[in-house]
mmCIF file of N, CA and C in Angstrom:
data_model
loop_
_atom_site.group_PDB
_atom_site.id
_atom_site.type_symbol
_atom_site.label_atom_id
_atom_site.label_comp_id
_atom_site.label_asym_id
_atom_site.label_seq_id
_atom_site.Cartn_x
_atom_site.Cartn_y
_atom_site.Cartn_z
ATOM 1 N N UNK A 1 -14.788 -26.338 -6.364
ATOM 2 C CA UNK A 1 -14.847 -24.915 -6.628
ATOM 3 C C UNK A 1 -15.409 -24.726 -8.048
ATOM 4 N N UNK A 2 -16.424 -23.884 -8.151
ATOM 5 C CA UNK A 2 -17.023 -23.630 -9.460
ATOM 6 C C UNK A 2 -16.142 -22.678 -10.262
ATOM 7 N N UNK A 3 -16.276 -22.680 -11.576
ATOM 8 C CA UNK A 3 -15.496 -21.735 -12.387
ATOM 9 C C UNK A 3 -15.778 -20.271 -12.007
ATOM 10 N N UNK A 4 -17.029 -19.971 -11.657
ATOM 11 C CA UNK A 4 -17.371 -18.605 -11.259
ATOM 12 C C UNK A 4 -16.688 -18.231 -9.950
ATOM 13 N N UNK A 5 -16.699 -19.176 -8.991
ATOM 14 C CA UNK A 5 -16.064 -18.939 -7.704
ATOM 15 C C UNK A 5 -14.556 -18.748 -7.895
ATOM 16 N N UNK A 6 -13.968 -19.580 -8.732
ATOM 17 C CA UNK A 6 -12.530 -19.486 -8.997
ATOM 18 C C UNK A 6 -12.193 -18.144 -9.632
ATOM 19 N N UNK A 7 -12.997 -17.690 -10.570
ATOM 20 C CA UNK A 7 -12.760 -16.399 -11.227
ATOM 21 C C UNK A 7 -12.861 -15.251 -10.225
ATOM 22 N N UNK A 8 -13.794 -15.349 -9.299
ATOM 23 C CA UNK A 8 -13.952 -14.318 -8.276
ATOM 24 C C UNK A 8 -12.726 -14.279 -7.349
ATOM 25 N N UNK A 9 -12.255 -15.437 -6.938
ATOM 26 C CA UNK A 9 -11.065 -15.504 -6.073
ATOM 27 C C UNK A 9 -9.847 -14.959 -6.816
ATOM 28 N N UNK A 10 -9.690 -15.328 -8.087
ATOM 29 C CA UNK A 10 -8.557 -14.842 -8.870
ATOM 30 C C UNK A 10 -8.616 -13.322 -9.037
ATOM 31 N N UNK A 11 -9.813 -12.770 -9.156
ATOM 32 C CA UNK A 11 -9.962 -11.316 -9.233
ATOM 33 C C UNK A 11 -9.510 -10.657 -7.929
ATOM 34 N N UNK A 12 -9.854 -11.265 -6.794
ATOM 35 C CA UNK A 12 -9.402 -10.739 -5.495
ATOM 36 C C UNK A 12 -7.883 -10.856 -5.353
ATOM 37 N N UNK A 13 -7.314 -11.922 -5.901
ATOM 38 C CA UNK A 13 -5.853 -12.093 -5.866
ATOM 39 C C UNK A 13 -5.189 -10.945 -6.619
ATOM 40 N N UNK A 14 -5.706 -10.628 -7.791
ATOM 41 C CA UNK A 14 -5.152 -9.501 -8.566
ATOM 42 C C UNK A 14 -5.292 -8.203 -7.767
ATOM 43 N N UNK A 15 -6.443 -8.012 -7.116
ATOM 44 C CA UNK A 15 -6.643 -6.808 -6.305
ATOM 45 C C UNK A 15 -5.579 -6.678 -5.221
ATOM 46 N N UNK A 16 -5.268 -7.785 -4.514
ATOM 47 C CA UNK A 16 -4.264 -7.678 -3.453
ATOM 48 C C UNK A 16 -2.861 -7.532 -4.037
ATOM 49 N N UNK A 17 -2.606 -8.123 -5.207
ATOM 50 C CA UNK A 17 -1.289 -7.939 -5.831
ATOM 51 C C UNK A 17 -1.069 -6.478 -6.200
ATOM 52 N N UNK A 18 -2.139 -5.772 -6.455
ATOM 53 C CA UNK A 18 -2.019 -4.343 -6.774
ATOM 54 C C UNK A 18 -1.718 -3.498 -5.530
ATOM 55 N N UNK A 19 -1.645 -4.130 -4.361
ATOM 56 C CA UNK A 19 -1.264 -3.412 -3.135
ATOM 57 C C UNK A 19 0.200 -3.671 -2.768
ATOM 58 N N UNK A 20 0.897 -4.450 -3.594
ATOM 59 C CA UNK A 20 2.305 -4.780 -3.331
ATOM 60 C C UNK A 20 3.187 -3.883 -4.201
ATOM 61 N N UNK A 21 4.117 -3.203 -3.546
ATOM 62 C CA UNK A 21 5.003 -2.281 -4.240
ATOM 63 C C UNK A 21 6.462 -2.602 -3.940
ATOM 64 N N UNK A 22 7.302 -2.388 -4.932
ATOM 65 C CA UNK A 22 8.738 -2.323 -4.695
ATOM 66 C C UNK A 22 8.946 -0.927 -4.120
ATOM 67 N N UNK A 23 9.552 -0.798 -2.928
ATOM 68 C CA UNK A 23 9.703 0.519 -2.315
ATOM 69 C C UNK A 23 10.434 1.540 -3.185
ATOM 70 N N UNK A 24 11.174 1.078 -4.181
ATOM 71 C CA UNK A 24 11.921 2.002 -5.034
ATOM 72 C C UNK A 24 11.137 2.453 -6.262
ATOM 73 N N UNK A 25 9.964 1.834 -6.500
ATOM 74 C CA UNK A 25 9.185 2.140 -7.699
ATOM 75 C C UNK A 25 7.752 2.447 -7.277
ATOM 76 N N UNK A 26 7.195 3.597 -7.688
ATOM 77 C CA UNK A 26 5.858 3.999 -7.218
ATOM 78 C C UNK A 26 4.696 3.349 -7.972
ATOM 79 N N UNK A 27 4.893 2.144 -8.502
ATOM 80 C CA UNK A 27 3.844 1.426 -9.225
ATOM 81 C C UNK A 27 3.787 0.008 -8.670
ATOM 82 N N UNK A 28 2.580 -0.538 -8.539
ATOM 83 C CA UNK A 28 2.439 -1.876 -7.981
ATOM 84 C C UNK A 28 3.029 -2.944 -8.912
ATOM 85 N N UNK A 29 3.351 -4.093 -8.328
ATOM 86 C CA UNK A 29 4.038 -5.148 -9.084
ATOM 87 C C UNK A 29 3.178 -5.757 -10.180
ATOM 88 N N UNK A 30 1.858 -5.736 -9.999
ATOM 89 C CA UNK A 30 0.986 -6.304 -11.032
ATOM 90 C C UNK A 30 1.017 -5.429 -12.287
ATOM 91 N N UNK A 31 0.838 -4.127 -12.109
ATOM 92 C CA UNK A 31 0.854 -3.221 -13.257
ATOM 93 C C UNK A 31 2.244 -3.056 -13.855
ATOM 94 N N UNK A 32 3.268 -3.322 -13.073
ATOM 95 C CA UNK A 32 4.630 -3.318 -13.625
ATOM 96 C C UNK A 32 4.861 -4.506 -14.554
ATOM 97 N N UNK A 33 3.990 -5.508 -14.472
ATOM 98 C CA UNK A 33 4.142 -6.692 -15.314
ATOM 99 C C UNK A 33 5.062 -7.731 -14.709
ATOM 100 N N UNK A 34 5.240 -7.684 -13.389
ATOM 101 C CA UNK A 34 6.143 -8.615 -12.720
ATOM 102 C C UNK A 34 5.483 -9.955 -12.392
ATOM 103 N N UNK A 35 4.174 -10.035 -12.530
ATOM 104 C CA UNK A 35 3.453 -11.286 -12.281
ATOM 105 C C UNK A 35 3.265 -11.992 -13.616
ATOM 106 N N UNK A 36 3.854 -13.162 -13.741
ATOM 107 C CA UNK A 36 3.793 -13.920 -14.992
ATOM 108 C C UNK A 36 2.681 -14.961 -15.002
ATOM 109 N N UNK A 37 2.363 -15.519 -13.846
ATOM 110 C CA UNK A 37 1.363 -16.594 -13.809
ATOM 111 C C UNK A 37 0.663 -16.595 -12.461
ATOM 112 N N UNK A 38 -0.668 -16.762 -12.517
ATOM 113 C CA UNK A 38 -1.498 -16.952 -11.332
ATOM 114 C C UNK A 38 -2.319 -18.197 -11.606
ATOM 115 N N UNK A 39 -2.113 -19.228 -10.802
ATOM 116 C CA UNK A 39 -2.846 -20.481 -11.011
ATOM 117 C C UNK A 39 -3.378 -20.980 -9.680
ATOM 118 N N UNK A 40 -4.691 -21.118 -9.616
ATOM 119 C CA UNK A 40 -5.361 -21.554 -8.396
ATOM 120 C C UNK A 40 -6.016 -22.899 -8.658
ATOM 121 N N UNK A 41 -5.709 -23.894 -7.805
ATOM 122 C CA UNK A 41 -6.355 -25.199 -8.002
ATOM 123 C C UNK A 41 -7.636 -25.282 -7.159
ATOM 124 N N UNK A 42 -8.360 -26.366 -7.306
ATOM 125 C CA UNK A 42 -9.649 -26.524 -6.641
ATOM 126 C C UNK A 42 -9.552 -26.641 -5.122
ATOM 127 N N UNK A 43 -8.368 -26.927 -4.595
ATOM 128 C CA UNK A 43 -8.174 -27.006 -3.142
ATOM 129 C C UNK A 43 -7.719 -25.674 -2.550
ATOM 130 N N UNK A 44 -7.586 -24.651 -3.387
ATOM 131 C CA UNK A 44 -7.172 -23.338 -2.901
ATOM 132 C C UNK A 44 -5.671 -23.126 -2.882
ATOM 133 N N UNK A 45 -4.915 -24.029 -3.501
ATOM 134 C CA UNK A 45 -3.466 -23.864 -3.569
ATOM 135 C C UNK A 45 -3.158 -22.930 -4.737
ATOM 136 N N UNK A 46 -2.471 -21.863 -4.426
ATOM 137 C CA UNK A 46 -2.149 -20.828 -5.403
ATOM 138 C C UNK A 46 -0.682 -20.909 -5.775
ATOM 139 N N UNK A 47 -0.406 -20.895 -7.069
ATOM 140 C CA UNK A 47 0.968 -20.807 -7.566
ATOM 141 C C UNK A 47 1.096 -19.512 -8.347
ATOM 142 N N UNK A 48 2.100 -18.743 -7.989
ATOM 143 C CA UNK A 48 2.377 -17.476 -8.662
ATOM 144 C C UNK A 48 3.810 -17.520 -9.160
ATOM 145 N N UNK A 49 3.995 -17.201 -10.430
ATOM 146 C CA UNK A 49 5.337 -16.986 -10.979
ATOM 147 C C UNK A 49 5.502 -15.487 -11.122
ATOM 148 N N UNK A 50 6.595 -14.988 -10.599
ATOM 149 C CA UNK A 50 6.863 -13.554 -10.699
ATOM 150 C C UNK A 50 8.347 -13.307 -10.887
ATOM 151 N N UNK A 51 8.653 -12.086 -11.257
ATOM 152 C CA UNK A 51 10.035 -11.703 -11.469
ATOM 153 C C UNK A 51 10.261 -10.329 -10.859
ATOM 154 N N UNK A 52 11.434 -9.793 -11.072
ATOM 155 C CA UNK A 52 11.771 -8.436 -10.652
ATOM 156 C C UNK A 52 12.325 -7.676 -11.837
ATOM 157 N N UNK A 53 12.351 -6.360 -11.725
ATOM 158 C CA UNK A 53 12.895 -5.559 -12.821
ATOM 159 C C UNK A 53 14.391 -5.787 -12.984
ATOM 160 N N UNK A 54 15.036 -6.221 -11.904
ATOM 161 C CA UNK A 54 16.463 -6.547 -11.942
ATOM 162 C C UNK A 54 16.709 -7.752 -11.042
ATOM 163 N N UNK A 55 17.523 -8.709 -11.479
ATOM 164 C CA UNK A 55 17.767 -9.914 -10.670
ATOM 165 C C UNK A 55 18.361 -9.633 -9.292
ATOM 166 N N UNK A 56 19.038 -8.525 -9.141
ATOM 167 C CA UNK A 56 19.695 -8.222 -7.866
ATOM 168 C C UNK A 56 18.876 -7.275 -7.000
ATOM 169 N N UNK A 57 17.565 -7.329 -7.091
ATOM 170 C CA UNK A 57 16.691 -6.448 -6.316
ATOM 171 C C UNK A 57 16.979 -6.602 -4.817
ATOM 172 N N UNK A 58 17.364 -5.513 -4.149
ATOM 173 C CA UNK A 58 17.696 -5.617 -2.727
ATOM 174 C C UNK A 58 16.480 -5.880 -1.828
ATOM 175 N N UNK A 59 15.282 -5.662 -2.347
ATOM 176 C CA UNK A 59 14.068 -5.860 -1.558
ATOM 177 C C UNK A 59 13.354 -7.166 -1.914
ATOM 178 N N UNK A 60 14.032 -8.067 -2.609
ATOM 179 C CA UNK A 60 13.408 -9.290 -3.126
ATOM 180 C C UNK A 60 12.702 -10.095 -2.038
ATOM 181 N N UNK A 61 13.365 -10.398 -0.955
ATOM 182 C CA UNK A 61 12.763 -11.227 0.092
ATOM 183 C C UNK A 61 11.535 -10.551 0.696
ATOM 184 N N UNK A 62 11.628 -9.261 0.929
ATOM 185 C CA UNK A 62 10.507 -8.501 1.485
ATOM 186 C C UNK A 62 9.296 -8.560 0.547
ATOM 187 N N UNK A 63 9.529 -8.344 -0.745
ATOM 188 C CA UNK A 63 8.438 -8.334 -1.721
ATOM 189 C C UNK A 63 7.831 -9.725 -1.859
ATOM 190 N N UNK A 64 8.655 -10.754 -1.953
ATOM 191 C CA UNK A 64 8.149 -12.118 -2.063
ATOM 192 C C UNK A 64 7.284 -12.479 -0.855
ATOM 193 N N UNK A 65 7.713 -12.121 0.324
ATOM 194 C CA UNK A 65 6.946 -12.411 1.532
ATOM 195 C C UNK A 65 5.649 -11.608 1.558
ATOM 196 N N UNK A 66 5.693 -10.366 1.098
ATOM 197 C CA UNK A 66 4.493 -9.538 1.033
ATOM 198 C C UNK A 66 3.469 -10.164 0.080
ATOM 199 N N UNK A 67 3.935 -10.655 -1.069
ATOM 200 C CA UNK A 67 3.046 -11.323 -2.026
ATOM 201 C C UNK A 67 2.426 -12.564 -1.384
ATOM 202 N N UNK A 68 3.253 -13.385 -0.758
ATOM 203 C CA UNK A 68 2.744 -14.617 -0.146
ATOM 204 C C UNK A 68 1.728 -14.313 0.949
ATOM 205 N N UNK A 69 2.065 -13.418 1.843
ATOM 206 C CA UNK A 69 1.191 -13.083 2.969
ATOM 207 C C UNK A 69 -0.135 -12.497 2.495
ATOM 208 N N UNK A 70 -0.068 -11.561 1.578
ATOM 209 C CA UNK A 70 -1.296 -10.908 1.123
ATOM 210 C C UNK A 70 -2.184 -11.853 0.318
ATOM 211 N N UNK A 71 -1.595 -12.684 -0.521
ATOM 212 C CA UNK A 71 -2.432 -13.591 -1.307
ATOM 213 C C UNK A 71 -3.023 -14.697 -0.440
ATOM 214 N N UNK A 72 -2.309 -15.128 0.589
ATOM 215 C CA UNK A 72 -2.870 -16.134 1.500
ATOM 216 C C UNK A 72 -4.009 -15.573 2.343
ATOM 217 N N UNK A 73 -4.126 -14.258 2.424
ATOM 218 C CA UNK A 73 -5.226 -13.650 3.180
ATOM 219 C C UNK A 73 -6.525 -13.606 2.376
ATOM 220 N N UNK A 74 -6.465 -13.913 1.089
ATOM 221 C CA UNK A 74 -7.662 -13.901 0.248
ATOM 222 C C UNK A 74 -8.520 -15.125 0.587
ATOM 223 N N UNK A 75 -9.791 -14.916 0.919
ATOM 224 C CA UNK A 75 -10.669 -16.066 1.188
ATOM 225 C C UNK A 75 -10.713 -17.003 -0.026
ATOM 226 N N UNK A 76 -10.506 -18.285 0.244
ATOM 227 C CA UNK A 76 -10.469 -19.274 -0.824
ATOM 228 C C UNK A 76 -9.065 -19.731 -1.167
ATOM 229 N N UNK A 77 -8.057 -18.980 -0.708
ATOM 230 C CA UNK A 77 -6.659 -19.373 -0.914
ATOM 231 C C UNK A 77 -6.177 -20.031 0.372
ATOM 232 N N UNK A 78 -5.766 -21.294 0.268
ATOM 233 C CA UNK A 78 -5.271 -22.001 1.449
ATOM 234 C C UNK A 78 -3.770 -21.850 1.605
ATOM 235 N N UNK A 79 -3.051 -21.885 0.497
ATOM 236 C CA UNK A 79 -1.593 -21.788 0.495
ATOM 237 C C UNK A 79 -1.163 -21.043 -0.753
ATOM 238 N N UNK A 80 -0.168 -20.166 -0.600
ATOM 239 C CA UNK A 80 0.375 -19.459 -1.755
ATOM 240 C C UNK A 80 1.845 -19.841 -1.927
ATOM 241 N N UNK A 81 2.156 -20.355 -3.083
ATOM 242 C CA UNK A 81 3.538 -20.684 -3.440
ATOM 243 C C UNK A 81 4.005 -19.645 -4.449
ATOM 244 N N UNK A 82 4.981 -18.847 -4.040
ATOM 245 C CA UNK A 82 5.471 -17.775 -4.903
ATOM 246 C C UNK A 82 6.816 -18.209 -5.468
ATOM 247 N N UNK A 83 6.862 -18.295 -6.789
ATOM 248 C CA UNK A 83 8.065 -18.760 -7.479
ATOM 249 C C UNK A 83 8.736 -17.580 -8.179
ATOM 250 N N UNK A 84 9.991 -17.362 -7.869
ATOM 251 C CA UNK A 84 10.763 -16.309 -8.515
ATOM 252 C C UNK A 84 11.376 -16.880 -9.788
ATOM 253 N N UNK A 85 11.059 -16.258 -10.913
ATOM 254 C CA UNK A 85 11.557 -16.714 -12.208
ATOM 255 C C UNK A 85 12.199 -15.533 -12.943
ATOM 256 N N UNK A 86 13.092 -15.847 -13.854
ATOM 257 C CA UNK A 86 13.731 -14.793 -14.645
ATOM 258 C C UNK A 86 13.615 -15.055 -16.140
ATOM 259 N N UNK A 87 12.742 -15.983 -16.505
ATOM 260 C CA UNK A 87 12.460 -16.269 -17.906
ATOM 261 C C UNK A 87 10.963 -16.122 -18.114
ATOM 262 N N UNK A 88 10.499 -15.333 -19.014
ATOM 263 C CA UNK A 88 11.294 -14.433 -19.844
ATOM 264 C C UNK A 88 11.798 -13.254 -19.022
ATOM 265 N N UNK A 89 12.839 -12.662 -19.507
ATOM 266 C CA UNK A 89 13.405 -11.492 -18.840
ATOM 267 C C UNK A 89 12.410 -10.342 -18.919
ATOM 268 N N UNK A 90 12.201 -9.664 -17.790
ATOM 269 C CA UNK A 90 11.268 -8.549 -17.743
ATOM 270 C C UNK A 90 11.783 -7.406 -18.602
ATOM 271 N N UNK A 91 10.839 -6.711 -19.256
ATOM 272 C CA UNK A 91 11.196 -5.474 -19.966
ATOM 273 C C UNK A 91 10.022 -4.512 -19.871
ATOM 274 N N UNK A 92 10.241 -3.275 -20.235
ATOM 275 C CA UNK A 92 9.242 -2.219 -20.056
ATOM 276 C C UNK A 92 7.948 -2.462 -20.821
ATOM 277 N N UNK A 93 7.988 -3.253 -21.875
ATOM 278 C CA UNK A 93 6.766 -3.513 -22.641
ATOM 279 C C UNK A 93 5.758 -4.340 -21.852
ATOM 280 N N UNK A 94 6.171 -4.934 -20.734
ATOM 281 C CA UNK A 94 5.290 -5.760 -19.917
ATOM 282 C C UNK A 94 4.427 -4.932 -18.963
ATOM 283 N N UNK A 95 4.705 -3.646 -18.855
ATOM 284 C CA UNK A 95 3.952 -2.772 -17.959
ATOM 285 C C UNK A 95 2.590 -2.446 -18.546
ATOM 286 N N UNK A 96 1.624 -2.203 -17.653
ATOM 287 C CA UNK A 96 0.306 -1.743 -18.093
ATOM 288 C C UNK A 96 0.446 -0.302 -18.591
ATOM 289 N N UNK A 97 -0.558 0.139 -19.312
ATOM 290 C CA UNK A 97 -0.560 1.525 -19.810
ATOM 291 C C UNK A 97 -0.494 2.510 -18.642
ATOM 292 N N UNK A 98 -1.203 2.205 -17.558
ATOM 293 C CA UNK A 98 -1.209 3.079 -16.380
ATOM 294 C C UNK A 98 0.191 3.188 -15.780
ATOM 295 N N UNK A 99 0.902 2.073 -15.704
ATOM 296 C CA UNK A 99 2.264 2.086 -15.161
ATOM 297 C C UNK A 99 3.200 2.881 -16.051
ATOM 298 N N UNK A 100 3.047 2.727 -17.345
ATOM 299 C CA UNK A 100 3.907 3.450 -18.291
ATOM 300 C C UNK A 100 3.708 4.960 -18.139
ATOM 301 N N UNK A 101 2.460 5.375 -17.979
ATOM 302 C CA UNK A 101 2.166 6.801 -17.807
ATOM 303 C C UNK A 101 2.723 7.289 -16.480
ATOM 304 N N UNK A 102 2.477 6.525 -15.401
ATOM 305 C CA UNK A 102 2.957 6.917 -14.066
ATOM 306 C C UNK A 102 4.476 7.099 -14.035
ATOM 307 N N UNK A 103 5.183 6.248 -14.763
ATOM 308 C CA UNK A 103 6.647 6.310 -14.765
ATOM 309 C C UNK A 103 7.211 7.188 -15.879
ATOM 310 N N UNK A 104 6.319 7.796 -16.670
ATOM 311 C CA UNK A 104 6.765 8.718 -17.700
ATOM 312 C C UNK A 104 7.319 8.073 -18.958
ATOM 313 N N UNK A 105 6.873 6.851 -19.257
ATOM 314 C CA UNK A 105 7.366 6.167 -20.466
ATOM 315 C C UNK A 105 6.493 6.435 -21.679
ATOM 316 N N UNK A 106 5.357 7.059 -21.490
ATOM 317 C CA UNK A 106 4.474 7.392 -22.625
ATOM 318 C C UNK A 106 4.281 8.882 -22.726
#
């Protein structure tokens, strides 16, 4: 996989992550800052580290499966491994400017 091809696939991964929402929050998980790491190897194996706004999120399994399913649908991704992490702890400063405005924090 060329660096250009990898960058294009990673851009598509970000695009699909922007279609994943926590049903309780009207902003996608990428702009909320819940995605900590996106790493794609040359064989198409994707590793994603992500978190939630609260460790006891009742929709955790649904969201994790949505991330895995949607990212595996991206051409060039053979397998998506989604890792739930809580370090560093999520805080509002991790949100994009658009998310902050949408949620009324700015």
